PDB file of C-alpha atoms in Angstrom:
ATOM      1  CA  UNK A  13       0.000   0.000   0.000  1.00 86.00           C
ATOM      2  CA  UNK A  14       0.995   3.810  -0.847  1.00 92.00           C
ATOM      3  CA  UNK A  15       0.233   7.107  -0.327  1.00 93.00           C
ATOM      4  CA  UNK A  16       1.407   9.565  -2.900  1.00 95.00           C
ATOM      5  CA  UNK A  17       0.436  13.142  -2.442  1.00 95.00           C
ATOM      6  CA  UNK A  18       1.465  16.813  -1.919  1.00 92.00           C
ATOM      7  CA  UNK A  19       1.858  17.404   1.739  1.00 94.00           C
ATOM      8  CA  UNK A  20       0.732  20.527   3.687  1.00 91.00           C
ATOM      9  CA  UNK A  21       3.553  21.784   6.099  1.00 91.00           C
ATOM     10  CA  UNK A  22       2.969  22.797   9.435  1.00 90.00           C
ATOM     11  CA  UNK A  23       5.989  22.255  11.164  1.00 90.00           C
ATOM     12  CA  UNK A  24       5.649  24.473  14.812  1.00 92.00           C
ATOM     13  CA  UNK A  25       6.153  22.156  17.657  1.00 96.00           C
ATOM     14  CA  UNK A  26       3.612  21.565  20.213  1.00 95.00           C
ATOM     15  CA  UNK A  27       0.483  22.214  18.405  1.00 93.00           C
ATOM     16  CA  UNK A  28      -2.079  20.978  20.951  1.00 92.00           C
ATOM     17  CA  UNK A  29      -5.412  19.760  20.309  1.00 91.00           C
ATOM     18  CA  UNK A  30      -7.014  23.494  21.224  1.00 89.00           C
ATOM     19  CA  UNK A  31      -5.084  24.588  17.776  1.00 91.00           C
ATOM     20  CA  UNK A  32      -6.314  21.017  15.792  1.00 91.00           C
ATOM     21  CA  UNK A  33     -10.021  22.132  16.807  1.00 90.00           C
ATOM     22  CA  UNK A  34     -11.105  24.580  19.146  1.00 85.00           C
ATOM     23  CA  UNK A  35     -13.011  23.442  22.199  1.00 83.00           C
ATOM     24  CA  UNK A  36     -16.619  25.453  20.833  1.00 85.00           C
ATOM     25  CA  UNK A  37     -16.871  22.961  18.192  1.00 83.00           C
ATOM     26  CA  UNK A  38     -16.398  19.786  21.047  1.00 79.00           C
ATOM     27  CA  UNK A  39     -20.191  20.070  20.915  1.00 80.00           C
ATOM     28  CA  UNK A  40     -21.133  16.848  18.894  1.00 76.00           C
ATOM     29  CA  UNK A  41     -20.367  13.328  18.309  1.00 77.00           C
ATOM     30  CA  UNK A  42     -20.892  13.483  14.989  1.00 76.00           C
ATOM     31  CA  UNK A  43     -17.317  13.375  13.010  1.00 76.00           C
ATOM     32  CA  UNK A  44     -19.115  14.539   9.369  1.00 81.00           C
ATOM     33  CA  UNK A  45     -18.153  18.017   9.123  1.00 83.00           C
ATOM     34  CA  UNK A  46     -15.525  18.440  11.896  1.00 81.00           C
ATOM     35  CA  UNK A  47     -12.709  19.294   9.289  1.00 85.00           C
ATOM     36  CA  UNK A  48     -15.041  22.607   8.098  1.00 86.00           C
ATOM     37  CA  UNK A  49     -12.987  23.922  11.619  1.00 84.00           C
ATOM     38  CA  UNK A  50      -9.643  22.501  11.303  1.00 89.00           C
ATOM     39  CA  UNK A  51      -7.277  24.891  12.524  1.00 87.00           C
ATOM     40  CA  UNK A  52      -9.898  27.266  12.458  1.00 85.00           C
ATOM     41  CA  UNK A  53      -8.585  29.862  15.069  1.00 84.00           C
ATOM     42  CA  UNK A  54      -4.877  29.368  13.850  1.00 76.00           C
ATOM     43  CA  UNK A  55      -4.063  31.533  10.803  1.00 60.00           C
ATOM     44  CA  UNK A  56      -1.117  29.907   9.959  1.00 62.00           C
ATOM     45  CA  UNK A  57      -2.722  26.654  10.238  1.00 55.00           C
ATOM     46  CA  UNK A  58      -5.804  27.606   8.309  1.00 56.00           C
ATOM     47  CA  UNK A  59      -4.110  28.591   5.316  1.00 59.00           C
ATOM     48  CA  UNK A  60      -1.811  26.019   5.368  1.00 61.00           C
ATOM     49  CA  UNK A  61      -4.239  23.322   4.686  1.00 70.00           C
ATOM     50  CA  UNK A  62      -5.056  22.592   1.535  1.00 75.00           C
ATOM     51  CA  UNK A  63      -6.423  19.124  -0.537  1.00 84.00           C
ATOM     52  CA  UNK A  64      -3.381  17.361   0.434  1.00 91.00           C
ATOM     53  CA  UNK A  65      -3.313  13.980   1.879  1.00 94.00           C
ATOM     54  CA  UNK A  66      -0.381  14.090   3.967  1.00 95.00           C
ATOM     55  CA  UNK A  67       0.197  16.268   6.741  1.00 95.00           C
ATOM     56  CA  UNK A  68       3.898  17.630   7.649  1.00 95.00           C
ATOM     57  CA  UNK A  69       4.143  18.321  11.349  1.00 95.00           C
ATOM     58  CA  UNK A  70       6.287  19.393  14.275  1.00 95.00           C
ATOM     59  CA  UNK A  71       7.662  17.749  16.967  1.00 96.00           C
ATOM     60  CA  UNK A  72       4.787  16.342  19.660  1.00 96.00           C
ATOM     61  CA  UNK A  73       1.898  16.928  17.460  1.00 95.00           C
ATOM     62  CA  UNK A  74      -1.643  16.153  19.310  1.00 94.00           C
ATOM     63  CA  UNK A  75      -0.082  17.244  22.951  1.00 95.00           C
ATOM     64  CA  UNK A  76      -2.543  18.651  24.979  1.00 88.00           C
ATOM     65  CA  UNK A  77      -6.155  17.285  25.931  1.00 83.00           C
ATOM     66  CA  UNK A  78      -7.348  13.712  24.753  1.00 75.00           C
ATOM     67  CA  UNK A  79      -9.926  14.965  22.494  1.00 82.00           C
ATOM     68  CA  UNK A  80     -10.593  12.284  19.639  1.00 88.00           C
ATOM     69  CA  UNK A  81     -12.365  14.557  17.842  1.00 89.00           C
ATOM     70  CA  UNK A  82      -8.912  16.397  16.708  1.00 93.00           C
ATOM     71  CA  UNK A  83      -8.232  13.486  14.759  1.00 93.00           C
ATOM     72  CA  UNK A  84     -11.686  13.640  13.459  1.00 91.00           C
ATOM     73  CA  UNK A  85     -11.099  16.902  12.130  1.00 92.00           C
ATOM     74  CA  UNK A  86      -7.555  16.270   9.980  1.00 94.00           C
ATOM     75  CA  UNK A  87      -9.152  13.105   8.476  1.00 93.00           C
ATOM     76  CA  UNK A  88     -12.855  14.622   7.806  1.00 92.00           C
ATOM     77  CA  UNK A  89     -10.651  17.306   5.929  1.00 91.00           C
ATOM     78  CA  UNK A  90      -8.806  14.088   3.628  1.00 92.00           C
ATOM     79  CA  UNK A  91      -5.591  13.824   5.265  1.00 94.00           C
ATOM     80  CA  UNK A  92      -4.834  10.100   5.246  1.00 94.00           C
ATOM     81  CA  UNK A  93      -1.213  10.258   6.864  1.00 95.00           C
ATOM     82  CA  UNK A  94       0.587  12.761   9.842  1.00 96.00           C
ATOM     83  CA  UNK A  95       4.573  12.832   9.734  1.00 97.00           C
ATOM     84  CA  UNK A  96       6.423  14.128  12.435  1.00 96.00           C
ATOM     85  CA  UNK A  97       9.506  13.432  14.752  1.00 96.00           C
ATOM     86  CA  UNK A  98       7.019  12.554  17.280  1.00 95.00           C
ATOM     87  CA  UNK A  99       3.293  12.094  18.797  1.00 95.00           C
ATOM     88  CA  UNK A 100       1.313  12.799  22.015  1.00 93.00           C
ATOM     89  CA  UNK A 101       0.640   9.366  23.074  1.00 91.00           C
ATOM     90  CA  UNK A 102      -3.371   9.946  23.408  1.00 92.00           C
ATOM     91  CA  UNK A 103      -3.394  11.557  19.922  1.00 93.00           C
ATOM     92  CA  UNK A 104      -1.023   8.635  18.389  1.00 91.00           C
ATOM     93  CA  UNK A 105      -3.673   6.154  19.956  1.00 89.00           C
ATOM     94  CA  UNK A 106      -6.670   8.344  18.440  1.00 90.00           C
ATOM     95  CA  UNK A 107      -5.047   8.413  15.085  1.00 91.00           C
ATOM     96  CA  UNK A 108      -4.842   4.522  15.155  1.00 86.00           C
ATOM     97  CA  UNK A 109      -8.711   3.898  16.065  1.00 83.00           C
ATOM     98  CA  UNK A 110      -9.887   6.630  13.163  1.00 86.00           C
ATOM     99  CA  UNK A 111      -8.407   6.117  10.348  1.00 84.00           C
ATOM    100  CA  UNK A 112      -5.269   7.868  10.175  1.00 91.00           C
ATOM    101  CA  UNK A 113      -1.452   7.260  10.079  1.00 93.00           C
ATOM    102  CA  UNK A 114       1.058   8.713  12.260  1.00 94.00           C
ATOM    103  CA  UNK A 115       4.183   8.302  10.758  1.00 94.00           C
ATOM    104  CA  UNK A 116       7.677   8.787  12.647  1.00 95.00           C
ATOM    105  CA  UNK A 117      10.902   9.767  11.115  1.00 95.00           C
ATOM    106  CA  UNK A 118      14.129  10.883  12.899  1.00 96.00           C
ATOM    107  CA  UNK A 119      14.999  14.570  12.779  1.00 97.00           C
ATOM    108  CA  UNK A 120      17.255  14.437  10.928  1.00 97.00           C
ATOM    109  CA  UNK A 121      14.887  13.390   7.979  1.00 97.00           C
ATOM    110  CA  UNK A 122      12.307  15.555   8.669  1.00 97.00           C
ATOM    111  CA  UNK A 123      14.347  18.476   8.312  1.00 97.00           C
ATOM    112  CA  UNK A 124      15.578  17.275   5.037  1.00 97.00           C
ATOM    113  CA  UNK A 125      11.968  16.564   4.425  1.00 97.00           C
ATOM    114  CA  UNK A 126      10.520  19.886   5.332  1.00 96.00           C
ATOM    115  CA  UNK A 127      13.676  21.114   3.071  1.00 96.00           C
ATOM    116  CA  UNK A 128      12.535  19.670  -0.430  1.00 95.00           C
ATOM    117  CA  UNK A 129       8.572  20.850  -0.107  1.00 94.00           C
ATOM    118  CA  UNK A 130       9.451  24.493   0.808  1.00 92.00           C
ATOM    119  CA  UNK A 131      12.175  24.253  -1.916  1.00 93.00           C
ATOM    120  CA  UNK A 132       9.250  22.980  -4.362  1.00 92.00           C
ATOM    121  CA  UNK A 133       5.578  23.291  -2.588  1.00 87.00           C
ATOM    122  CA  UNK A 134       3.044  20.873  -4.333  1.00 88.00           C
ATOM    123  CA  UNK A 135       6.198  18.535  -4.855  1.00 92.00           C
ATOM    124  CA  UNK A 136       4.791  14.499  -4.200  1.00 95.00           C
ATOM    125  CA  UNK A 137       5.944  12.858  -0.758  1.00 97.00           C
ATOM    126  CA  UNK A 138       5.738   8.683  -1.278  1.00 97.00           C
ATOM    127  CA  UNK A 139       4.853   6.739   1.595  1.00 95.00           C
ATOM    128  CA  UNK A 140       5.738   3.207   0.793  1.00 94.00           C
ATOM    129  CA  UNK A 141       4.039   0.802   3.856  1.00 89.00           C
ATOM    130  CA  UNK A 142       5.284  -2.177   2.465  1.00 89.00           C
ATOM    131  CA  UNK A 143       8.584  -0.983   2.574  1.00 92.00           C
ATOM    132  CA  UNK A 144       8.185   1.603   5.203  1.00 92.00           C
ATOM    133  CA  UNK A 145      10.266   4.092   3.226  1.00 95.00           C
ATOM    134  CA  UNK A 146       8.877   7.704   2.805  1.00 97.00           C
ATOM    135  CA  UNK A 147      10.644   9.570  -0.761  1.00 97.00           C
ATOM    136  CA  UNK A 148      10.397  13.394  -1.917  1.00 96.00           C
ATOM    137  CA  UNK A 149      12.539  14.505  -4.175  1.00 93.00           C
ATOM    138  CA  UNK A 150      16.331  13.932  -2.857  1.00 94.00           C
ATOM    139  CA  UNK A 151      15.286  12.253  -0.121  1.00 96.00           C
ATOM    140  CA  UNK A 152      14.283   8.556   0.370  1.00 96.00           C
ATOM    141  CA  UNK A 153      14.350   7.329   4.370  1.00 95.00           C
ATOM    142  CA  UNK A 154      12.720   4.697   6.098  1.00 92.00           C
ATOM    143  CA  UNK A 155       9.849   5.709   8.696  1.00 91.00           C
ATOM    144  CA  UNK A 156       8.106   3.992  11.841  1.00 85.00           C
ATOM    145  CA  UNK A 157       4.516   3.559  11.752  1.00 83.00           C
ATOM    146  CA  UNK A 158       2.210   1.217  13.833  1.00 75.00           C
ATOM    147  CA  UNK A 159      -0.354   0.334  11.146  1.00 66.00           C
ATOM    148  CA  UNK A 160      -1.083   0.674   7.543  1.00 61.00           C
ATOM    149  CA  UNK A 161      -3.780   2.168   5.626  1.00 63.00           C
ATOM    150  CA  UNK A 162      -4.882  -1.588   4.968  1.00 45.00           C
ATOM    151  CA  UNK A 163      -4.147  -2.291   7.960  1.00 46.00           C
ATOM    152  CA  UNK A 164      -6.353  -0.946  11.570  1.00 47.00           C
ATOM    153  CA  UNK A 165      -5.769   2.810  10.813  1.00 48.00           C
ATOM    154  CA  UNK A 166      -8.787   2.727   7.864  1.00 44.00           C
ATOM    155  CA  UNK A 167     -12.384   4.435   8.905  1.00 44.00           C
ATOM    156  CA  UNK A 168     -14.327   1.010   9.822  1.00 45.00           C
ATOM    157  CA  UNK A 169     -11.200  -0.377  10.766  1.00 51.00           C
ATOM    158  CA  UNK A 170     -11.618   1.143  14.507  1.00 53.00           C
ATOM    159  CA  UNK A 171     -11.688  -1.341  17.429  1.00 59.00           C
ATOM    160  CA  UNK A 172     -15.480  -1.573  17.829  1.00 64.00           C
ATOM    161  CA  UNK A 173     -15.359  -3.033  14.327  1.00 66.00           C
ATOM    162  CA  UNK A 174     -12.191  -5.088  15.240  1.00 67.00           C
ATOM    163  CA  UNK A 175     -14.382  -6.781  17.790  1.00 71.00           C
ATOM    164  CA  UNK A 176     -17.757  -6.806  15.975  1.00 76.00           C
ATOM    165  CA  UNK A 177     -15.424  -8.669  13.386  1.00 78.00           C
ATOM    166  CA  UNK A 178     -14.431 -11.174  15.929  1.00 81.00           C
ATOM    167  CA  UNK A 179     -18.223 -12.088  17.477  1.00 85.00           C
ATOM    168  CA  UNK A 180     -18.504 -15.062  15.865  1.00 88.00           C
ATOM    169  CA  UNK A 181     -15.347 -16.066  17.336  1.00 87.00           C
ATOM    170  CA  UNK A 182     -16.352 -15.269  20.404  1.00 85.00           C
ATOM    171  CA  UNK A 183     -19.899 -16.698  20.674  1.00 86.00           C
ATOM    172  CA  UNK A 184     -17.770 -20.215  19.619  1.00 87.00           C
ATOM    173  CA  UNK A 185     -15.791 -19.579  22.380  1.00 84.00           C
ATOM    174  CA  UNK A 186     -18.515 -18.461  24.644  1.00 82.00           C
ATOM    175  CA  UNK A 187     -20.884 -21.277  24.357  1.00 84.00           C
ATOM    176  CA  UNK A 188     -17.524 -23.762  24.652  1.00 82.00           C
ATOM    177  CA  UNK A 189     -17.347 -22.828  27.746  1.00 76.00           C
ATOM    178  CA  UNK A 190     -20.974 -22.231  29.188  1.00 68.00           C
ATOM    179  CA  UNK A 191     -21.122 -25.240  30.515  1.00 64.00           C
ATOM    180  CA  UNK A 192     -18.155 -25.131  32.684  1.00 63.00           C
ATOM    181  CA  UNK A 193     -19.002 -21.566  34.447  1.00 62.00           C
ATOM    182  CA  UNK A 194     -22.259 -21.339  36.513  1.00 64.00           C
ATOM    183  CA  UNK A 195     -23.536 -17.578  35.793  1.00 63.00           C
ATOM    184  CA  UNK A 196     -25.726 -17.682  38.426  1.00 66.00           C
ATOM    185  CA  UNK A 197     -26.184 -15.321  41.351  1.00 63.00           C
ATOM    186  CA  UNK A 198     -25.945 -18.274  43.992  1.00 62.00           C
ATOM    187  CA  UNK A 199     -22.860 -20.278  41.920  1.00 54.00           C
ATOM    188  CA  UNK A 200     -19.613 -20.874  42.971  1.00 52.00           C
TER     189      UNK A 200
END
């Protein structure tokens, strides 16, 4: 599996999940629509974004509050991938239950990454998963990632689905096994 695209750069460090999507938007459960106020109160951010489908970002991207529905907003808007030198753990975990990739390279790499799109903006970034290599112009490095776009980071791939997936699996198992555990109040 690949994903070849134009990236959008936003490389300041820290952005928190306040900047992703303000807190006055929290207000639904519903994730159609969220990316309408990505970056909404950050200029920079706001007219950064564009129809890419990879994201450039800073170091500890996601820090701040556990709020999913950050991650709802970057993929309702059609980003399918984040690169950075590094995650918020909560936002990393997000990412991985809704559908989108966060990607790791070492410093080093990003730099040289961030490097070839400003030298050439709308230039194509690879990201290979079978061979976990990430290309751009010059530059061709390997990356971390814990999933794949095939893989559990895919919309319907989230762990209620993982689960519903496995209920046949588990009703085997289950009724295996009722007749060995009393469920009854007085059983022992």
């Amino acid at each position: 599996m690949k994903i070849v695209s134009h990236a959008t750069l936003l490389t300041a460090d820290n952005i928190d999940t306040d900047r992703i999507i303000p807190a006055r938007f929290l207000t639904t459960t519903d994730r159609a629509g969220m990316g309408e106020h990505l970056f909404e109160d950050w200029a920079e951010g706001s007219e950064a974004i564009g129809d890419a489908e990879i994201l450039i970002a800073g170091h500890n991207f996601g820090c701040g509050s556990s709020r999913e529905h950050a991650v709802w907003a970057i993929v309702d808007r059609g980003f399918k991938a984040v690169v950075s030198t590094g995650f918020a753990d909560i936002f990393h975990a997000n990412s991985l239950r809704n559908g989108l990739v966060p990607i790791v390279v070492d410093p080093d790499n990003h730099a040289k990454l961030v490097a070839e799109l400003a030298a050439e903006p709308g230039r194509s970034v690879v990201l290979d998963f079978e061979t976990r290599r990430l290309s751009c112009g010059a530059l061709d490095t390997t990356f971390e990632a814990a999933a794949e776009p095939s893989d559990q980071a895919l919309p319907g791939g989230a762990e209620l689905d993982q689960l519903l997936g496995l209920l046949p699996e588990i009703e085997r198992w289950e009724a295996e096994r009722r007749s060995r555990i009393d469920t009854t109040a007085g059983g022992r």
